[in-house]
Every structure is written in structure tokens, then in C-alpha cells.
Amino acid sequence: MGSDSNFRSTAAAQRAAAATRALVVAPQWIGDAVMTEPLLRRLHARGERITVGALPWVAPVYRAMPQVDAVIDFPFRHGGLQWRERRALARQLEGNFDVAYVLPNSLKSALLPFLASIPRRVGYLGEARVGLLTQRLKNPKNKPPMVAFYSALSGEEGLEQDRPELSLPPAQVDEVLRAQGLARGAYVVMAPGAEYGPAKRWPHFGALARQLDRPVVLLGSGKEADLCESIASQAPDRCRNLAGKTSLLEAFALIAGAGGVVSNDSGLMHVAAAFGVPQVALFGSSSPLHTPPLNERAKVVWLKQDPDYAPPLDCAPCFERECPLGHFRCLNDVSPERVRGLL
């Protein structure tokens, strides 16, 4: 019995030692990070040991993915090449990885694996980085579903059914809810922000909050605290503004324990989808054909696809930060009553 146990332990150790050591260079947005989860699940399933390198505001997303072995917080900022910082980190990483998957399409994101002399470097063509990658995929001409776009870096097929999944230990969720005096399923989360710009922000969250008979928790970044406060002031008896007052993992726990989530097309929309909670996702200038909430419990509102809405929104999706025509019909005309009926 002992020798058999030792044999199994030795075999497991040998498999672990032989596993491919993979560095994944993560995207810089929360929603994109969530949509990479099926790729990481595929890599893990074939025995790769995954380390994710991510900017600090995105790194917590990967701590909610059990298939990730380690997360490195990149010491980089938005913009600029930051050559010295990249070279210093590359020296630390050299010799530790067999393959790198470069998820962003920028030149600077491919520099680190190149400088670290990682033998295989996989990514999409873009920004004159041909020499930095050893395995290059062509960028699709049209805007494809982003989950499949990332999963294709695995080199595998059958990507159409990939669905992001996030998980937190139930005790961790319960601890956050206790601290906020909330019960599972008894409140609604609203995420009224959208980093991209005003053309993705539904203007009727306050009116919806007044119509609900459950507590409302407003989540977002510190930059969205004033927006959330203006919404909370419209229904002060039931709204709690936690924008900028939680860590990202605490926000994840609040979403995971919610009875429903209402959001724009944003990073927290994808978080809610990955936790599988009931949600209403509001689309305006962007398209659910490109970045849908991949959740069987999600209900998408996009007037572009509403046969009863007139006149038709021939301008959508424009993918602009602000409405180029000035009318903002794509979100202005979605009533709070319609959204309430979907919760």
C-alpha cells in the first residue's frame, strides 16, 4: 500500500515538473479579463501551469479563477513604453516560462515575453510586433465575439460554446455580506458606470431604484462615486452607494450574492455573467453581438434589435464614446418600467 502511494506521488510530481509553464499577459480592462477565463480553463485542462501578469486593477479578476496558479501585479501604468520597468521585470522572469500568451494587441504588451526570452510567444498580429511573437494569429476583419477571440489563442477548436466562469468561496461571499448587513438574494446591484464613455451609460438608474421594493447596492470605481451618489439621492431610503468603497474582490462578492444585477455594457456586466446571477444588461452604442453577457440568466435590452421600436436605430452600433448625432435615443428611450419588468 505504501509503495503504491509513493509511486502515485512520484508520478504526480513528475507530471507537475513536466507541465508547460505558461505566462498569460492579461488585458487592461476588467470585462476583457473576465472574457479570457475560458482560454485559461482550456490551457489548465491540458496541463499548463498558469501565471497571469496583469495591471493591479485587473489582477483581482484572476484571483477568482481557480485554474490560475499565480498572479503577478505588473508595475506599469496606462500609456508610455516604460522600458526600464519592463526590462527589470523581464530579468526576473527569464528562465521561468516555456510559453507566453499575449492577449492585448499592443506592441508594449509583447515586449515583456520577448525581453524575458520566453521560447514560445503567442498572440495576434498588431502594432508591428511580428518579430516579438513566434506564433501569430491574424486579426479577424469584423468584430467577433470576444470570448472566442481570446480562446482561439489556445489553438483549439469548438470555441463557440465557451462561457466565462468566476467563483469565490461561499464563506468569503458571506463574510462580505455580513459586513454590509445584506442577505443573499435579497438586494439588487446596480453598476451605472461604463469606463468607455457616456454613450454606454443608461440615464434612468435613479428612476428604476425608486420603483424597486428591495435594497439597492451601487457599485463602481472611485471615479464613479459622484455618479452613484446622484442616483442614490433619488432613492435614499433604499440605495447604498459603495462606489470606490470596496475592493474589487469585495465587489465581486456583492455581485455573487445579489438577487439581480442591472448594468450597462461594462466590466461588471461580464462579472455578473461569469457568476451566473440574474441580470439585465443595457446596450446603447455598443453591440451584444460583440460583447454579450454569456449567462443563461441574462436579459439583454438593445433597441437596435427591438422590432417594435420606431424609428429604427440605423445609427447603432456606432461604438462612439458620445452620441455623434446628439439624440442618445439608444439608451434614453429604454424606460425604467421596462427594466423593472425584467428583474
Tab-separated table of C-alpha atoms in Angstrom:
chain	number	residue	atom	x	y	z
A	1	MET	CA	0.000	0.000	0.000
A	2	GLY	CA	2.812	2.374	0.936
A	3	SER	CA	4.807	1.648	-2.228
A	4	ASP	CA	1.728	2.180	-4.411
A	5	SER	CA	1.067	5.505	-2.681
A	6	ASN	CA	4.700	6.515	-3.171
A	7	PHE	CA	4.501	5.569	-6.844
A	8	ARG	CA	1.400	7.730	-7.349
A	9	SER	CA	3.034	10.652	-5.521
A	10	THR	CA	6.177	10.326	-7.641
A	11	ALA	CA	4.131	10.146	-10.853
A	12	ALA	CA	2.147	13.241	-9.859
A	13	ALA	CA	5.368	15.102	-9.093
A	14	GLN	CA	6.819	14.100	-12.454
A	15	ARG	CA	3.699	15.301	-14.269
A	16	ALA	CA	3.849	18.603	-12.400
A	17	ALA	CA	7.519	19.007	-13.224
A	18	ALA	CA	6.855	18.295	-16.886
A	19	ALA	CA	3.899	20.683	-17.122
A	20	THR	CA	4.237	23.594	-19.515
A	21	ARG	CA	4.893	26.802	-17.602
A	22	ALA	CA	2.680	29.475	-19.161
A	23	LEU	CA	2.714	33.239	-18.678
A	24	VAL	CA	-0.503	34.973	-19.708
A	25	VAL	CA	-0.223	38.721	-20.340
A	26	ALA	CA	-3.682	39.988	-19.400
A	27	PRO	CA	-5.819	42.721	-20.982
A	28	GLN	CA	-6.101	46.028	-19.147
A	29	TRP	CA	-9.909	46.119	-18.731
A	30	ILE	CA	-11.968	44.134	-16.222
A	31	GLY	CA	-14.545	42.966	-18.758
A	32	ASP	CA	-11.880	41.748	-21.161
A	33	ALA	CA	-10.114	39.954	-18.306
A	34	VAL	CA	-13.323	38.078	-17.441
A	35	MET	CA	-13.713	37.051	-21.082
A	36	THR	CA	-10.280	35.401	-21.063
A	37	GLU	CA	-11.356	32.823	-18.457
A	38	PRO	CA	-12.347	30.090	-20.959
A	39	LEU	CA	-8.890	30.369	-22.570
A	40	LEU	CA	-7.219	29.836	-19.202
A	41	ARG	CA	-9.537	26.929	-18.456
A	42	ARG	CA	-8.504	25.307	-21.743
A	43	LEU	CA	-4.805	25.780	-21.002
A	44	HIS	CA	-5.214	24.369	-17.496
A	45	ALA	CA	-7.168	21.344	-18.783
A	46	ARG	CA	-4.260	20.326	-20.999
A	47	GLY	CA	-1.810	20.549	-18.122
A	48	GLU	CA	-0.324	24.020	-18.395
A	49	ARG	CA	0.628	25.756	-15.142
A	50	ILE	CA	-0.664	29.301	-15.482
A	51	THR	CA	0.794	32.508	-14.162
A	52	VAL	CA	-1.076	35.671	-15.127
A	53	GLY	CA	0.640	39.027	-15.354
A	54	ALA	CA	-1.889	41.861	-15.002
A	55	LEU	CA	-2.165	45.515	-14.099
A	56	PRO	CA	-3.134	45.996	-10.434
A	57	TRP	CA	-6.753	46.995	-11.082
A	58	VAL	CA	-7.307	43.870	-13.212
A	59	ALA	CA	-5.258	41.321	-11.234
A	60	PRO	CA	-8.083	40.510	-8.730
A	61	VAL	CA	-10.185	39.105	-11.596
A	62	TYR	CA	-7.659	36.294	-11.973
A	63	ARG	CA	-7.734	35.545	-8.249
A	64	ALA	CA	-11.341	34.436	-8.797
A	65	MET	CA	-10.209	31.821	-11.355
A	66	PRO	CA	-9.243	28.518	-9.669
A	67	GLN	CA	-7.194	27.380	-12.691
A	68	VAL	CA	-4.664	30.205	-12.198
A	69	ASP	CA	-1.632	29.160	-10.150
A	70	ALA	CA	-0.166	32.630	-9.564
A	71	VAL	CA	-0.836	36.284	-10.346
A	72	ILE	CA	1.859	38.915	-10.869
A	73	ASP	CA	0.845	42.548	-10.431
A	74	PHE	CA	2.589	44.405	-13.254
A	75	PRO	CA	4.250	47.664	-12.119
A	76	PHE	CA	3.095	49.516	-15.232
A	77	ARG	CA	0.824	52.482	-15.904
A	78	HIS	CA	-1.532	53.440	-18.717
A	79	GLY	CA	0.415	54.856	-21.632
A	80	GLY	CA	4.131	55.035	-22.313
A	81	LEU	CA	6.614	52.286	-23.064
A	82	GLN	CA	8.161	52.213	-19.561
A	83	TRP	CA	11.192	50.419	-20.950
A	84	ARG	CA	13.189	50.376	-17.716
A	85	GLU	CA	10.368	48.758	-15.716
A	86	ARG	CA	9.719	46.156	-18.416
A	87	ARG	CA	13.392	45.258	-18.730
A	88	ALA	CA	13.766	44.891	-14.961
A	89	LEU	CA	10.745	42.603	-14.685
A	90	ALA	CA	11.882	40.595	-17.726
A	91	ARG	CA	15.183	39.815	-15.959
A	92	GLN	CA	13.214	38.433	-13.004
A	93	LEU	CA	11.019	36.264	-15.244
A	94	GLU	CA	13.754	34.927	-17.524
A	95	GLY	CA	14.001	31.127	-17.446
A	96	ASN	CA	10.707	30.648	-15.599
A	97	PHE	CA	8.327	30.091	-18.538
A	98	ASP	CA	8.047	27.905	-21.619
A	99	VAL	CA	5.290	29.829	-23.389
A	100	ALA	CA	3.644	33.259	-23.210
A	101	TYR	CA	0.150	34.129	-24.393
A	102	VAL	CA	-0.039	37.845	-25.179
A	103	LEU	CA	-3.706	38.823	-25.017
A	104	PRO	CA	-3.592	42.571	-25.759
A	105	ASN	CA	-2.753	43.618	-29.320
A	106	SER	CA	-0.272	46.347	-28.392
A	107	LEU	CA	3.450	46.398	-29.080
A	108	LYS	CA	4.398	47.047	-25.452
A	109	SER	CA	2.396	44.042	-24.182
A	110	ALA	CA	4.550	41.741	-26.360
A	111	LEU	CA	7.827	43.296	-25.199
A	112	LEU	CA	7.980	41.628	-21.792
A	113	PRO	CA	7.875	37.975	-23.013
A	114	PHE	CA	10.408	38.853	-25.731
A	115	LEU	CA	12.790	40.525	-23.283
A	116	ALA	CA	12.376	37.591	-20.883
A	117	SER	CA	13.447	35.209	-23.699
A	118	ILE	CA	10.347	33.038	-23.350
A	119	PRO	CA	10.760	30.492	-26.197
A	120	ARG	CA	7.148	30.425	-27.480
A	121	ARG	CA	5.242	33.707	-27.679
A	122	VAL	CA	1.641	33.504	-28.953
A	123	GLY	CA	-0.582	36.436	-29.910
A	124	TYR	CA	-2.426	38.287	-32.638
A	125	LEU	CA	-0.697	40.381	-35.256
A	126	GLY	CA	-0.751	44.078	-34.424
A	127	GLU	CA	1.338	47.219	-33.959
A	128	ALA	CA	4.367	45.970	-35.930
A	129	ARG	CA	5.199	43.266	-33.386
A	130	VAL	CA	5.912	40.452	-35.873
A	131	GLY	CA	9.420	39.932	-34.537
A	132	LEU	CA	8.262	39.818	-30.928
A	133	LEU	CA	5.920	36.839	-31.388
A	134	THR	CA	6.828	33.352	-32.536
A	135	GLN	CA	3.251	32.245	-33.222
A	136	ARG	CA	0.975	34.861	-34.766
A	137	LEU	CA	-2.766	34.733	-35.444
A	138	LYS	CA	-4.395	37.034	-37.960
A	139	ASN	CA	-6.872	39.543	-36.575
A	140	PRO	CA	-10.464	38.903	-37.732
A	141	LYS	CA	-11.784	41.580	-40.108
A	142	ASN	CA	-15.107	42.053	-38.339
A	143	LYS	CA	-15.703	42.416	-34.592
A	144	PRO	CA	-16.002	38.781	-33.431
A	145	PRO	CA	-17.374	37.640	-30.071
A	146	MET	CA	-14.529	38.465	-27.705
A	147	VAL	CA	-14.574	35.228	-25.722
A	148	ALA	CA	-13.896	33.175	-28.853
A	149	PHE	CA	-11.306	35.772	-29.945
A	150	TYR	CA	-9.282	35.084	-26.805
A	151	SER	CA	-9.933	31.328	-26.708
A	152	ALA	CA	-8.527	30.996	-30.241
A	153	LEU	CA	-5.064	31.635	-28.806
A	154	SER	CA	-5.234	28.095	-27.397
A	155	GLY	CA	-5.031	26.732	-30.940
A	156	GLU	CA	-8.046	24.546	-30.223
A	157	GLU	CA	-11.414	24.288	-31.957
A	158	GLY	CA	-15.015	24.306	-30.751
A	159	LEU	CA	-14.793	27.749	-29.200
A	160	GLU	CA	-18.360	28.906	-29.843
A	161	GLN	CA	-19.766	27.499	-26.607
A	162	ASP	CA	-17.078	28.910	-24.303
A	163	ARG	CA	-18.603	30.734	-21.321
A	164	PRO	CA	-16.615	32.630	-18.674
A	165	GLU	CA	-16.958	31.370	-15.100
A	166	LEU	CA	-15.802	33.022	-11.877
A	167	SER	CA	-16.045	31.587	-8.382
A	168	LEU	CA	-15.418	32.703	-4.817
A	169	PRO	CA	-15.551	30.540	-1.689
A	170	PRO	CA	-19.087	30.820	-0.196
A	171	ALA	CA	-17.586	31.793	3.156
A	172	GLN	CA	-15.820	34.733	1.526
A	173	VAL	CA	-19.088	35.938	-0.018
A	174	ASP	CA	-20.952	35.508	3.274
A	175	GLU	CA	-18.299	37.490	5.164
A	176	VAL	CA	-18.684	40.475	2.812
A	177	LEU	CA	-22.489	40.322	3.016
A	178	ARG	CA	-22.398	40.191	6.822
A	179	ALA	CA	-20.163	43.257	6.911
A	180	GLN	CA	-22.718	45.132	4.797
A	181	GLY	CA	-25.777	43.783	6.627
A	182	LEU	CA	-27.119	42.113	3.478
A	183	ALA	CA	-28.796	38.756	2.897
A	184	ARG	CA	-28.148	36.581	-0.149
A	185	GLY	CA	-30.588	37.208	-2.970
A	186	ALA	CA	-32.407	39.977	-1.082
A	187	TYR	CA	-30.904	43.013	-2.831
A	188	VAL	CA	-30.210	44.367	-6.327
A	189	VAL	CA	-26.809	45.548	-7.525
A	190	MET	CA	-26.673	48.458	-9.949
A	191	ALA	CA	-23.493	49.226	-11.892
A	192	PRO	CA	-24.280	52.540	-13.633
A	193	GLY	CA	-20.774	53.318	-14.859
A	194	ALA	CA	-19.014	52.490	-18.104
A	195	GLU	CA	-15.358	53.361	-18.485
A	196	TYR	CA	-15.648	53.844	-22.234
A	197	GLY	CA	-17.892	56.900	-22.105
A	198	PRO	CA	-21.384	58.454	-21.777
A	199	ALA	CA	-22.799	56.684	-24.843
A	200	LYS	CA	-22.755	53.420	-22.861
A	201	ARG	CA	-24.438	54.790	-19.707
A	202	TRP	CA	-28.179	54.361	-19.215
A	203	PRO	CA	-29.592	57.563	-17.647
A	204	HIS	CA	-32.536	56.089	-15.681
A	205	PHE	CA	-30.932	54.139	-12.818
A	206	GLY	CA	-32.341	56.556	-10.222
A	207	ALA	CA	-35.883	56.222	-11.551
A	208	LEU	CA	-35.536	52.432	-11.516
A	209	ALA	CA	-34.267	52.463	-7.917
A	210	ARG	CA	-37.394	54.376	-6.829
A	211	GLN	CA	-39.597	51.669	-8.337
A	212	LEU	CA	-37.920	48.703	-6.638
A	213	ASP	CA	-39.012	47.179	-3.344
A	214	ARG	CA	-35.592	45.748	-2.492
A	215	PRO	CA	-32.384	47.365	-1.216
A	216	VAL	CA	-30.103	48.630	-3.972
A	217	VAL	CA	-26.300	48.475	-3.809
A	218	LEU	CA	-24.463	50.819	-6.197
A	219	LEU	CA	-21.044	49.590	-7.301
A	220	GLY	CA	-18.301	51.209	-9.335
A	221	SER	CA	-14.860	52.727	-9.171
A	222	GLY	CA	-13.916	55.816	-7.216
A	223	LYS	CA	-14.285	57.819	-10.418
A	224	GLU	CA	-17.964	56.799	-10.479
A	225	ALA	CA	-18.687	57.718	-6.856
A	226	ASP	CA	-20.352	61.037	-7.748
A	227	LEU	CA	-22.482	59.376	-10.448
A	228	CYS	CA	-23.592	56.727	-7.956
A	229	GLU	CA	-24.260	59.358	-5.298
A	230	SER	CA	-26.569	61.259	-7.651
A	231	ILE	CA	-28.503	58.027	-8.230
A	232	ALA	CA	-28.621	57.208	-4.503
A	233	SER	CA	-30.015	60.681	-3.765
A	234	GLN	CA	-33.055	59.856	-5.913
A	235	ALA	CA	-33.967	56.891	-3.683
A	236	PRO	CA	-32.123	57.474	-0.391
A	237	ASP	CA	-34.373	55.096	1.560
A	238	ARG	CA	-33.172	52.048	-0.346
A	239	CYS	CA	-29.846	52.899	-2.071
A	240	ARG	CA	-26.390	52.301	-0.670
A	241	ASN	CA	-23.516	53.898	-2.578
A	242	LEU	CA	-20.418	51.683	-2.323
A	243	ALA	CA	-18.647	53.014	-5.420
A	244	GLY	CA	-14.980	53.369	-4.617
A	245	LYS	CA	-15.518	51.959	-1.108
A	246	THR	CA	-14.862	48.272	-1.797
A	247	SER	CA	-12.009	46.240	-3.158
A	248	LEU	CA	-12.660	44.572	-6.494
A	249	LEU	CA	-12.981	41.168	-4.818
A	250	GLU	CA	-15.492	42.612	-2.318
A	251	ALA	CA	-17.482	43.981	-5.269
A	252	PHE	CA	-17.353	40.506	-6.812
A	253	ALA	CA	-18.761	39.026	-3.599
A	254	LEU	CA	-21.599	41.574	-3.566
A	255	ILE	CA	-22.433	40.672	-7.165
A	256	ALA	CA	-22.230	36.936	-6.492
A	257	GLY	CA	-24.701	37.260	-3.601
A	258	ALA	CA	-27.188	39.574	-5.351
A	259	GLY	CA	-30.723	38.696	-6.352
A	260	GLY	CA	-30.254	40.662	-9.563
A	261	VAL	CA	-27.796	42.973	-11.322
A	262	VAL	CA	-28.593	45.884	-13.651
A	263	SER	CA	-25.709	47.329	-15.617
A	264	ASN	CA	-24.523	48.954	-18.775
A	265	ASP	CA	-22.188	47.125	-21.153
A	266	SER	CA	-19.268	47.258	-18.716
A	267	GLY	CA	-16.738	45.156	-16.890
A	268	LEU	CA	-19.130	44.471	-14.014
A	269	MET	CA	-21.702	43.227	-16.530
A	270	HIS	CA	-19.261	40.475	-17.508
A	271	VAL	CA	-18.502	39.774	-13.850
A	272	ALA	CA	-22.222	39.244	-13.143
A	273	ALA	CA	-22.483	36.951	-16.165
A	274	ALA	CA	-19.492	34.888	-15.038
A	275	PHE	CA	-21.065	34.400	-11.593
A	276	GLY	CA	-24.329	33.330	-13.247
A	277	VAL	CA	-26.594	35.748	-11.356
A	278	PRO	CA	-29.864	37.080	-12.837
A	279	GLN	CA	-29.029	40.256	-14.730
A	280	VAL	CA	-30.351	42.907	-17.079
A	281	ALA	CA	-27.700	44.260	-19.460
A	282	LEU	CA	-28.331	47.566	-21.231
A	283	PHE	CA	-26.663	48.228	-24.576
A	284	GLY	CA	-26.545	51.535	-26.432
A	285	SER	CA	-23.598	52.485	-28.637
A	286	SER	CA	-22.032	49.023	-28.399
A	287	SER	CA	-23.301	45.647	-29.543
A	288	PRO	CA	-24.295	42.472	-27.658
A	289	LEU	CA	-23.227	40.580	-30.779
A	290	HIS	CA	-19.627	41.532	-29.918
A	291	THR	CA	-19.513	41.523	-26.101
A	292	PRO	CA	-22.673	39.798	-24.814
A	293	PRO	CA	-23.172	38.724	-21.206
A	294	LEU	CA	-22.702	34.963	-21.627
A	295	ASN	CA	-25.169	33.934	-18.957
A	296	GLU	CA	-28.344	31.895	-19.355
A	297	ARG	CA	-29.973	34.150	-16.749
A	298	ALA	CA	-29.100	37.380	-18.575
A	299	LYS	CA	-31.676	39.554	-20.315
A	300	VAL	CA	-30.302	41.985	-22.868
A	301	VAL	CA	-32.002	45.244	-23.811
A	302	TRP	CA	-30.823	46.731	-27.112
A	303	LEU	CA	-33.280	48.888	-29.040
A	304	LYS	CA	-31.412	48.154	-32.269
A	305	GLN	CA	-32.919	44.652	-32.150
A	306	ASP	CA	-36.413	45.703	-30.994
A	307	PRO	CA	-38.847	45.293	-33.916
A	308	ASP	CA	-41.427	47.451	-32.118
A	309	TYR	CA	-39.135	50.437	-31.642
A	310	ALA	CA	-39.557	53.245	-34.161
A	311	PRO	CA	-37.979	54.883	-35.971
A	312	PRO	CA	-35.315	52.168	-36.271
A	313	LEU	CA	-31.860	52.860	-34.868
A	314	ASP	CA	-29.946	52.796	-38.129
A	315	CYS	CA	-27.046	54.521	-36.354
A	316	ALA	CA	-26.412	51.671	-33.926
A	317	PRO	CA	-23.962	50.345	-33.034
A	318	CYS	CA	-21.735	53.373	-33.517
A	319	PHE	CA	-19.120	52.347	-30.894
A	320	GLU	CA	-18.584	56.036	-30.092
A	321	ARG	CA	-17.878	57.452	-26.629
A	322	GLU	CA	-20.561	60.123	-27.064
A	323	CYS	CA	-23.616	60.136	-29.320
A	324	PRO	CA	-22.398	61.632	-32.617
A	325	LEU	CA	-25.978	62.659	-33.528
A	326	GLY	CA	-26.764	64.213	-30.166
A	327	HIS	CA	-30.061	62.391	-29.504
A	328	PHE	CA	-28.806	59.402	-27.447
A	329	ARG	CA	-32.032	57.549	-28.283
A	330	CYS	CA	-30.427	54.120	-27.943
A	331	LEU	CA	-30.429	54.415	-24.126
A	332	ASN	CA	-32.655	57.411	-23.379
A	333	ASP	CA	-35.642	55.532	-24.776
A	334	VAL	CA	-35.237	52.437	-22.590
A	335	SER	CA	-37.734	53.067	-19.798
A	336	PRO	CA	-37.168	52.099	-16.151
A	337	GLU	CA	-40.526	50.285	-16.245
A	338	ARG	CA	-39.225	48.022	-18.993
A	339	VAL	CA	-36.110	47.157	-16.999
A	340	ARG	CA	-38.078	46.618	-13.780
A	341	GLY	CA	-40.269	44.105	-15.606
A	342	LEU	CA	-37.181	42.053	-16.468
A	343	LEU	CA	-35.823	41.809	-12.925
